[in-house]
C-alpha atoms as one frame of an Amber mdcrd trajectory, in Angstrom:
protein
 -28.449  11.022 -16.933 -27.693  14.100 -14.702 -28.631  12.476 -11.769 -26.597
   9.517 -12.530 -23.550  11.586 -12.881 -24.377  13.535  -9.778 -24.653   9.945
  -7.951 -21.502   9.167  -9.509 -19.809  12.561  -8.528 -21.234  12.389  -4.698
 -20.116   8.874  -4.370 -16.593   9.589  -5.933 -16.458  12.861  -3.659 -17.409
  10.666  -0.589 -14.884   8.086  -1.416 -12.332  10.576  -1.916 -12.953  12.067
   1.569 -13.055   8.893   3.145  -9.666   7.925   1.772  -8.294  11.054   2.664
  -9.576  10.508   6.363  -8.271   7.084   6.518  -4.903   7.947   5.206  -4.629
  10.965   7.585  -5.829   8.588  10.582  -3.289   5.631   9.160  -0.459   7.984
   9.372  -1.143   9.355  12.777  -1.827   5.631  14.145   1.396   4.443  12.380
   3.308   7.217  14.052   1.886   6.650  17.461   2.562   3.004  17.128   6.073
   3.260  16.019   6.655   5.743  19.024   5.043   3.364  21.134   7.189   0.442
  19.856  10.573   2.568  20.059   9.741   3.156  23.895   9.089  -0.643  24.207
  12.191  -1.894  22.418  14.458   0.654  24.333  12.845  -0.523  27.703  13.473
  -3.839  26.977  17.201  -3.245  25.625  17.722  -1.444  28.715  16.923  -4.435
  30.852  18.449  -6.891  28.804  21.925  -4.638  28.744  21.825  -4.556  32.423
  20.829  -8.150  32.956  23.686  -9.283  30.513  26.252  -7.095  32.250  25.457
  -8.696  35.582  25.392 -11.952  34.549  28.617 -11.492  32.667  30.213 -10.229
  35.717  28.756 -13.163  37.896  30.379 -15.469  35.350  33.743 -13.526  35.572
  33.649 -13.982  39.225  33.220 -17.716  38.945  35.704 -18.020  36.452  38.161
 -16.161  38.518  37.486 -18.597  41.354  38.218 -21.461  39.178  41.222 -20.048
  37.900  42.621 -19.536  41.395  41.665 -23.254  41.930  43.149 -24.309  38.905
  46.542 -22.484  40.105  46.456 -24.317  43.513  45.982 -27.579  41.707  48.752
 -26.916  39.555  51.090 -26.054  42.482  49.928 -28.795  44.810  50.915 -32.384
  44.779  47.504 -34.138  44.697  49.472 -37.562  45.263  50.421 -36.209  48.747
  47.928 -35.781  51.677  49.119 -32.250  52.206  48.763 -31.395  48.663  45.025
 -32.695  48.739  44.286 -30.912  51.962  45.724 -27.760  50.287  43.369 -28.102
  47.228  40.158 -28.837  49.731  41.271 -25.700  51.501  41.234 -23.594  48.322
  37.828 -24.987  47.265  36.345 -24.078  50.573  37.838 -20.660  50.358  36.660
 -20.084  47.018  33.282 -21.421  47.720  32.944 -19.069  50.673  33.157 -16.219
  48.221  30.358 -17.661  45.840  27.038 -18.133  47.806  25.245 -18.516  44.537
  26.741 -21.669  43.734  25.959 -25.325  45.492  29.675 -26.442  45.143  33.074
 -26.150  43.553  34.456 -29.624  42.506  37.656 -30.881  40.688  37.866 -34.014
  38.434  40.911 -35.560  37.010  41.904 -36.177  33.334  39.928 -39.155  33.444
  36.615 -37.250  34.378  36.316 -38.668  37.886  35.447 -36.060  40.735  38.258
 -36.387  43.318  37.720 -33.078  45.204  34.695 -31.064  46.643  32.671 -34.095
  47.262  31.649 -35.729  50.994  34.214 -38.221  52.105  33.041 -41.736  51.459
  30.692 -40.523  48.654  30.586 -43.105  45.658  32.750 -42.053  42.907  30.966
 -39.642  40.061  32.370 -39.233  36.478  31.768 -36.443  34.433  33.750 -37.825
  31.438  30.814 -37.885  29.228  29.831 -34.581  29.656  30.152 -31.923  26.783
  31.750 -29.364  28.966  34.423 -31.783  30.245  35.332 -32.784  26.777  35.653
 -28.953  25.771  37.739 -28.102  28.582  39.870 -30.832  27.646  40.282 -29.465
  24.121  40.874 -25.834  25.086  41.868 -23.608  27.859  39.595 -20.690  29.139
  36.005 -20.532  30.521  33.857 -23.229  29.517  30.071 -22.916  29.906  27.644
 -25.950  29.499  24.495 -26.379  27.908  21.633 -26.726  30.510  21.974 -30.155
  32.394  20.747 -31.719  35.413  23.476 -32.583  37.991  24.451 -36.072  39.007
  25.549 -34.977  42.678  22.996 -32.250  43.440  19.916 -33.255  41.289  19.140
 -29.565  39.999  18.969 -28.026  36.475  21.486 -25.677  35.666  24.675 -24.574
  33.786  28.098 -25.597  34.741  31.223 -23.288  34.464  34.320 -25.127  33.949
  38.098 -24.340  33.431  40.631 -26.871  32.339  43.687 -28.074  34.661  46.832
 -28.689  33.100  50.306 -30.013  34.246  53.609 -28.228  33.958  54.132 -29.914
  30.431  50.739 -28.161  29.178  48.916 -31.717  29.082  45.372 -32.093  30.259
  45.087 -32.767  34.099  41.297 -32.455  34.462  38.718 -29.736  35.108  37.596
 -27.533  37.902  33.894 -26.760  37.736  30.870 -25.095  39.606  27.208 -24.799
  38.774  24.784 -21.930  38.539  21.334 -23.552  39.024  18.183 -22.287  37.196
  16.562 -21.367  40.384  19.294 -19.132  41.124  18.748 -17.290  37.757  14.994
 -17.587  38.439  15.350 -15.588  41.698  17.243 -12.644  40.023  14.553 -12.713
  37.216  11.567 -12.385  39.741  12.989  -9.199  40.638  12.772  -7.536  37.294
   9.923  -5.075  36.487   8.314  -6.687  33.488   4.630  -5.097  33.458   1.467
  -7.411  33.286   2.677  -9.940  30.566   6.326  -9.656  30.416   9.169 -12.597
  30.442  12.657 -13.049  30.651  14.679 -16.197  29.645  18.344 -17.213  29.641
  19.265 -19.513  26.693  22.610 -21.438  26.113  24.627 -21.130  23.110  22.615
 -23.815  21.521  19.525 -21.840  22.261  18.330 -24.635  24.713  16.415 -22.907
  27.897  18.246 -22.542  30.855  15.599 -20.854  32.854  12.644 -18.671  32.135
   9.922 -16.420  34.304   6.749 -15.277  32.930   4.625 -12.855  34.960   1.606
 -14.516  33.799   2.873 -18.214  34.119   5.841 -17.986  36.573   8.741 -20.256
  36.464   8.670 -22.344  33.367  10.407 -25.682  34.876   8.745 -28.182  32.254
  10.307 -26.336  29.571  14.029 -26.339  30.787  16.372 -28.047  28.408  14.424
 -27.424  25.456  14.778 -25.137  22.402  11.413 -24.231  21.286  11.988 -20.744
  19.688   9.914 -18.794  17.272  10.760 -18.278  13.436  11.368 -14.513  14.135
  13.705 -15.190  16.830  15.588 -17.504  14.486  15.790 -15.065  11.563  16.978
 -12.174  14.044  19.650 -14.478  15.465  21.073 -15.474  11.964  21.325 -11.911
  11.082  22.865 -10.616  14.486  23.828 -13.319  16.899  25.013 -10.669  19.437
  22.253  -8.266  20.071  18.875  -7.271  18.661  15.007  -6.982  18.904  11.906
  -8.255  17.653   8.024  -8.134  17.965   6.418 -11.700  17.651   4.367 -14.000
  19.761   6.497 -16.091  22.221   6.828 -19.703  21.116   6.329 -21.081  24.703
   3.047 -19.164  25.324   1.890 -17.439  22.442   1.735 -13.770  23.863   3.042
 -11.072  21.607   5.859  -9.105  23.262   8.370  -6.879  22.334  11.457  -8.971
  22.711  15.337  -7.927  23.053  18.343 -10.142  23.358  21.758  -9.802  23.989
  24.929 -12.283  24.559  26.216 -12.313  27.883  29.740 -10.703  27.834  32.558
 -13.518  27.627  30.486 -16.502  26.994  27.678 -17.849  24.642  24.741 -17.490
  27.014  22.187 -15.078  25.711  19.344 -13.274  27.683  16.084 -12.572  26.294
  13.619  -9.766  27.839  10.130  -9.562  26.426   7.731  -6.721  27.338   3.892
  -7.450  26.556   2.422  -5.276  23.713  -0.693  -4.941  25.804   1.023  -2.796
  28.342   2.770  -0.660  25.789   0.213  -0.433  23.244  -2.609   0.191  25.880
  -2.947   3.984  25.260  -2.331   3.625  21.499  -5.385   1.027  21.212  -7.558
   3.683  23.079  -6.471   6.066  20.463  -7.187   3.491  17.590 -10.992   2.900
  19.324 -11.587   6.806  19.371 -10.250   7.253  15.807 -12.208   4.239  14.421
 -15.320   5.523  15.966 -14.917   8.940  14.374 -14.300   7.236  10.939 -17.164
   5.009  11.393 -19.516   8.015  11.765 -17.898   9.736   8.666 -18.438   6.511
   6.736 -21.800   6.022   7.962 -22.904   9.281   5.997 -21.630   7.789   2.643
 -24.046   6.227   0.429 -24.495   2.470   0.700 -23.420   1.639  -2.893 -20.150
   3.743  -2.304 -19.402   1.759   0.790 -20.189  -1.643  -0.634 -18.224  -1.241
  -3.800 -15.056   0.272  -1.850 -15.417  -2.701   0.497 -15.672  -5.294  -2.393
 -12.623  -3.655  -3.989 -10.633  -3.865  -0.937 -11.660  -7.481  -0.302 -10.811
  -8.469  -3.699  -7.249  -6.853  -3.638  -6.743  -8.580  -0.179  -7.731 -12.005
  -1.969  -5.592 -11.314  -5.015  -2.388 -10.666  -2.699  -3.076 -13.701  -0.642
  -3.506 -16.023  -3.631   0.039 -14.540  -5.095   1.564 -15.000  -1.790   0.227
 -18.557  -1.398   1.347 -19.592  -5.255   4.888 -18.016  -4.423   5.158 -19.963
  -0.997   3.802 -23.079  -2.932   6.506 -22.519  -5.747   9.258 -22.152  -3.300
   8.344 -25.126  -1.213   7.864 -27.329  -4.103  11.204 -25.985  -5.916  13.697
 -26.294  -3.094  17.072 -27.568  -3.368  17.030 -30.001  -0.246  13.769 -32.273
  -0.372  13.243 -34.271  -3.675   9.635 -34.257  -4.531   7.901 -36.049  -7.325
   4.241 -36.832  -8.529   3.711 -40.127  -9.780   0.953 -42.098 -11.744   1.205
 -45.906 -11.439   4.969 -45.421 -10.402   5.776 -43.409 -13.340   6.980 -39.776
 -12.930   4.657 -37.035 -14.016   6.505 -34.130 -12.314   9.568 -33.643 -10.246
  11.559 -30.612  -8.675  15.184 -29.833  -9.106  16.119 -31.424  -5.720  15.267
 -34.965  -6.817  17.631 -34.506  -9.717  20.292 -33.403  -7.623  19.795 -36.201
  -4.852  19.815 -38.951  -7.436  22.375 -37.206  -9.816  20.122 -37.030 -12.965
  19.947 -34.213 -15.605  16.629 -32.123 -15.385  15.066 -34.039 -18.406  16.050
 -37.460 -17.674  13.351 -38.417 -14.736   9.853 -36.906 -16.080   8.004 -40.098
 -17.888  10.574 -42.674 -16.249   9.512 -45.628 -13.917  10.613 -45.431 -10.365
  12.375 -48.751 -10.706  15.589 -47.131 -11.974  16.030 -45.326  -8.440  15.735
 -48.590  -6.434  18.689 -50.766  -5.809  17.050 -53.896  -6.854  13.828 -55.493
  -7.851  13.162 -56.718  -4.349  13.292 -53.391  -2.770  11.173 -51.897  -5.301
   8.684 -54.664  -4.919   8.657 -54.567  -1.402   7.975 -50.917  -1.079   5.119
 -51.331  -3.649   3.844 -54.005  -1.502   3.757 -51.926   1.763   3.370 -48.268
   0.622   0.400 -48.329  -1.700  -2.030 -50.309   0.527  -1.159 -47.834   3.202
  -1.686 -44.747   1.107  -5.254 -46.335   0.209  -6.050 -46.605   3.718  -4.454
 -44.069   5.740  -3.406 -41.574   2.953   0.321 -41.627   4.402   3.376 -43.785
   4.047   7.158 -43.232   5.281  10.370 -45.348   5.379  13.969 -44.959   5.310
  15.684 -47.263   2.902  18.779 -47.505   0.456  18.115 -46.354  -2.962  20.411
 -46.123  -6.140  22.132 -43.000  -7.271  22.622 -42.692 -11.197  26.266 -43.456
 -10.831  25.467 -46.868  -9.186  26.186 -46.367  -5.776  23.581 -46.619  -2.847
  22.391 -43.490  -0.830  20.118 -43.644   2.170  16.706 -41.722   1.609  13.973
 -40.703   3.936  10.692 -41.474   1.649   7.497 -40.131   2.403   4.440 -40.596
   0.366   0.800 -39.113   0.328  -2.261 -40.327  -2.041  -3.549 -37.764  -4.415
  -5.902 -40.185  -6.179  -6.434 -43.757  -6.692  -3.703 -43.952  -9.268  -1.708
 -40.745  -8.416   0.598 -40.116  -5.537   3.068 -37.512  -4.219   6.392 -38.342
  -2.826   9.147 -36.491  -0.993  12.684 -37.687  -0.798  15.463 -36.614   1.572
  18.963 -37.642   1.352  19.949 -38.802   4.854  23.271 -40.573   3.568  25.300
 -38.071   5.828  23.271 -38.924   9.072  23.390 -42.598   8.443  27.439 -42.439
   8.151  27.448 -40.512  11.222  25.143 -42.789  13.095  27.599 -45.635  11.975
  30.785 -43.637  13.075  29.453 -42.552  16.430  28.616 -46.324  17.099  31.877
 -47.589  16.229  33.601 -44.702  18.451  31.207 -46.019  21.275  32.489 -49.589
  21.149  36.266 -49.129  20.200  39.393 -47.918  21.779  40.466 -44.596  19.972
  44.211 -45.553  20.245  44.134 -49.033  18.936  40.792 -49.402  17.302  40.274
 -52.631  19.439  37.047 -53.293  21.070  36.713 -51.360  24.325  35.615 -52.883
  27.752  31.810 -52.512  27.017  32.039 -54.359  23.537  34.185 -56.962  25.201
  31.634 -57.641  27.851  28.835 -57.980  24.944  31.089 -60.414  22.956  32.125
 -62.554  26.042  28.490 -62.778  27.174  27.566 -64.110  23.533  30.904 -66.532
  23.371  29.921 -67.909  26.912  26.139 -68.821  25.739  27.642 -70.368  22.679
  30.121 -72.354  24.472  27.579 -73.684  26.918  25.628 -75.008  24.345  28.363
 -76.426  22.335  29.992 -77.944  26.068  33.143 -76.108  25.235  35.360 -74.273
  27.258  36.364 -70.364  27.025  39.534 -68.540  27.975  39.195 -65.231  29.556
  42.565 -63.541  29.746  43.605 -60.288  31.524  47.135 -58.905  30.312  48.766
 -56.061  31.820  52.166 -54.650  30.081  55.320 -54.750  32.003  57.577 -51.921
  31.409  55.133 -49.573  29.575  55.354 -46.817  32.134  59.058 -46.398  31.797
  58.536 -45.963  27.908  55.770 -43.572  28.313  57.712 -41.296  30.767  60.836
 -41.410  28.792  59.706 -40.929  25.464  56.286 -39.346  25.846  52.769 -40.203
  25.183  52.797 -40.500  21.263  55.619 -42.900  21.821  53.548 -44.762  24.540
  50.444 -44.746  22.019  52.965 -46.151  19.201  53.701 -48.996  21.456  49.857
 -49.627  22.374  49.418 -49.969  18.831  52.004 -52.189  18.102  50.993 -54.539
  21.111  47.587 -54.680  19.681  48.792 -55.519  16.219  50.887 -58.494  17.789
  47.982 -59.790  19.897  45.801 -59.944  16.974  48.570 -62.011  15.100  48.573
 -64.490  17.860  44.820 -65.313  17.858  42.300 -67.146  15.618  39.473 -64.957
  14.007  36.831 -65.939  16.277  38.849 -65.101  19.548  38.484 -61.309  20.733
  41.262 -58.857  21.830  40.273 -55.724  23.542  41.796 -52.835  25.419  40.494
 -51.518  28.760  42.550 -48.432  29.078  46.126 -47.552  30.054  48.113 -50.484
  29.212  45.783 -52.954  29.822  44.460 -55.653  27.482  41.929 -58.333  27.570
  41.438 -61.568  25.491  38.772 -64.040  24.874  40.069 -67.397  23.565  36.841
 -69.463  22.286  36.021 -73.068  21.487  39.007 -74.487  23.430  39.553 -78.075
  24.604  41.651 -77.873  27.711  44.032 -75.450  29.648  47.048 -76.749  27.858
  45.501 -75.076  24.606  45.169 -71.749  26.363  48.578 -71.964  27.727  50.202
 -72.583  24.202  48.139 -69.545  22.761  49.306 -67.252  25.715  53.292 -68.513
  25.587  53.154 -67.064  21.833  51.546 -64.072  22.856  54.327 -63.519  25.623
  56.983 -64.026  23.136  55.444 -61.535  20.566  54.863 -58.708  23.119  58.551
 -58.957  24.453  59.981 -58.514  20.866  61.657 -55.097  20.638  59.675 -52.292
  19.082  61.108 -49.828  16.721  60.243 -46.210  17.727  61.836 -43.489  15.541
  65.136 -44.796  15.225  65.162 -46.253  18.764  64.235 -49.682  20.143  62.215
 -50.297  23.212  60.831 -53.311  24.800  57.979 -54.295  27.178  56.726 -57.419
  28.495  53.450 -58.780  29.650  51.781 -60.271  33.019  48.824 -62.487  31.967
  46.202 -63.737  34.267  44.024 -66.473  32.804  40.394 -67.706  34.070  38.852
 -70.707  32.049  35.040 -70.990  32.081  32.944 -72.900  33.058  35.584 -74.562
  35.527  36.150 -71.155  37.115  32.921 -69.393  36.616  30.098 -69.426  33.953
  29.353 -65.524  33.766  31.283 -62.558  32.367  31.817 -60.670  35.479  33.286
 -63.543  37.396  35.748 -64.792  34.654  36.722 -61.189  34.066  37.493 -60.517
  37.883  39.115 -63.566  38.513  41.386 -63.211  35.228  42.251 -59.879  36.846
  43.244 -61.493  40.026  45.361 -63.870  38.225  47.070 -61.088  36.520  48.031
 -59.575  39.813  49.276 -62.730  41.098  51.735 -62.889  38.015  52.749 -59.517
  38.920  53.780 -60.494  42.278  55.342 -63.759  41.091  57.747 -61.622  38.943
  56.021 -60.177  36.041  56.614 -61.752  32.384  54.275 -64.703  32.758  50.982
 -66.533  32.579  49.199 -67.304  35.627  46.093 -69.389  36.026  43.399 -68.354
  38.732  42.893 -70.716  41.513  40.621 -70.668  44.416  43.929 -71.335  46.571
  46.443 -68.461  46.022  49.367 -70.467  46.918  48.273 -73.172  44.178  47.996
 -70.689  41.233  49.677 -71.947  38.321  52.581 -69.861  36.665  54.664 -70.157
  33.753  57.268 -67.601  32.836
């Protein structure tokens, strides 16, 4: 018995000694690591601060050059030869001050690049670029997301500035670029140690350029937005500046990373310094102290050591189990993704998000059949036929479909299922109604004119192709009409663009009132409209319709207690007599419209191969 007490006392004493040694070593090592981390963080922050200031100054220099060009464009008359020459001289002058850029260019309000390109070069449009639309909406410097140029085929960013007329209306943009290679050359000169990296990201966190000492340039990742979870959390807490320690998402190397927003824009600079550089001395200290502790621990009785290690392993396991249980609870009982466990398509368990998505109370769905969440028996049966064989075969199923809210309306759901057993399955459901509505709205905007709501040129061409194919099968004729308003510019200049838009909307309404439901009216832009008259028997039928159109268009239009009037010149080409493809018929209708203009306006002209024999009627 005394021996057992002695053994216990010796073991307890040894454990106490070991704990004291370990605690002292841990405190010392923690203090040493924290000191090295502070040094690493300060080094990274100093580098990123200096780099952000340099880039901010460079962008300011570019913006000053664009502002100078914008003032020259505002002062010069671009419709005159000497005005255009003055604008080109200004571009050349400012370009000589900016050797880091490939070119400086100017685009008009339609996004067509007019200045800063080689003579005779094909027209280039930037109207679909985000920076063009942003500059159109506001004044000030605009910095784009990383893009690949259309004139100079390089990756980089565009710096743009709005141009405006004397009345403040949008007149286009002046823009230049900084290539990814330009930033890369600057980053290569930074002292980053043996594993450092520096990156520049856009406001949307897309990669503009990145240089790593280990891997060099990261061209394949330009334009992507792959970032670590720690970076996401830090940017959410402080989007302006900060630092963190985590493995880099692009290459898995652990670094101390500091970031800072570039002054005056949304760009952010990231500088990461590898831990293997800053912790090399600390790791040697860890190794030495570990060796000393190992010698001390080796003198302790095996039973005490095993007991200590066993208890330590059990504590770690309990914490990990608790952590996993907490993570699982948070994941399953979230507010976004609905989840349910089913047995023979009856709900055994569900989370709160499922109640929220479908509008049910917490107690209503448990024990209920899934049929009540489907729009009808067909969709319910269809998912049953498709999903459960796949669950048995591959264990997974996914589909997007419309399901039923408790209030009766349909919602779009992303449905994912996984097999648990032959009779049980686990399902997740995400409400994607807003995404589907946004897609439908975007599709409508892409195919319709924003002012009148009529089909645009793209949708007109699609419908014309279909109508011509149908007419060929039916052996019928199709009239393609090109209409240009007479007198519209005077109304627009006298009363402003809002009045002009009101006239365009009224004309569109009148054109729709003159045609049949199977015909098409479109707006091509400006004061140009186009019509498709389908299923016609002869040219006289087209003539009658277009005479109604002329009469309707020429009626006075009431605008804010005043009346204005416009007319129309219309050109017509009839298929298959004048052509059997959309491009030919549209081009010949356009030619006939210009013939109507030259003949005195306010009339209809039928295309003819011999211009002097073009049929016209006022």
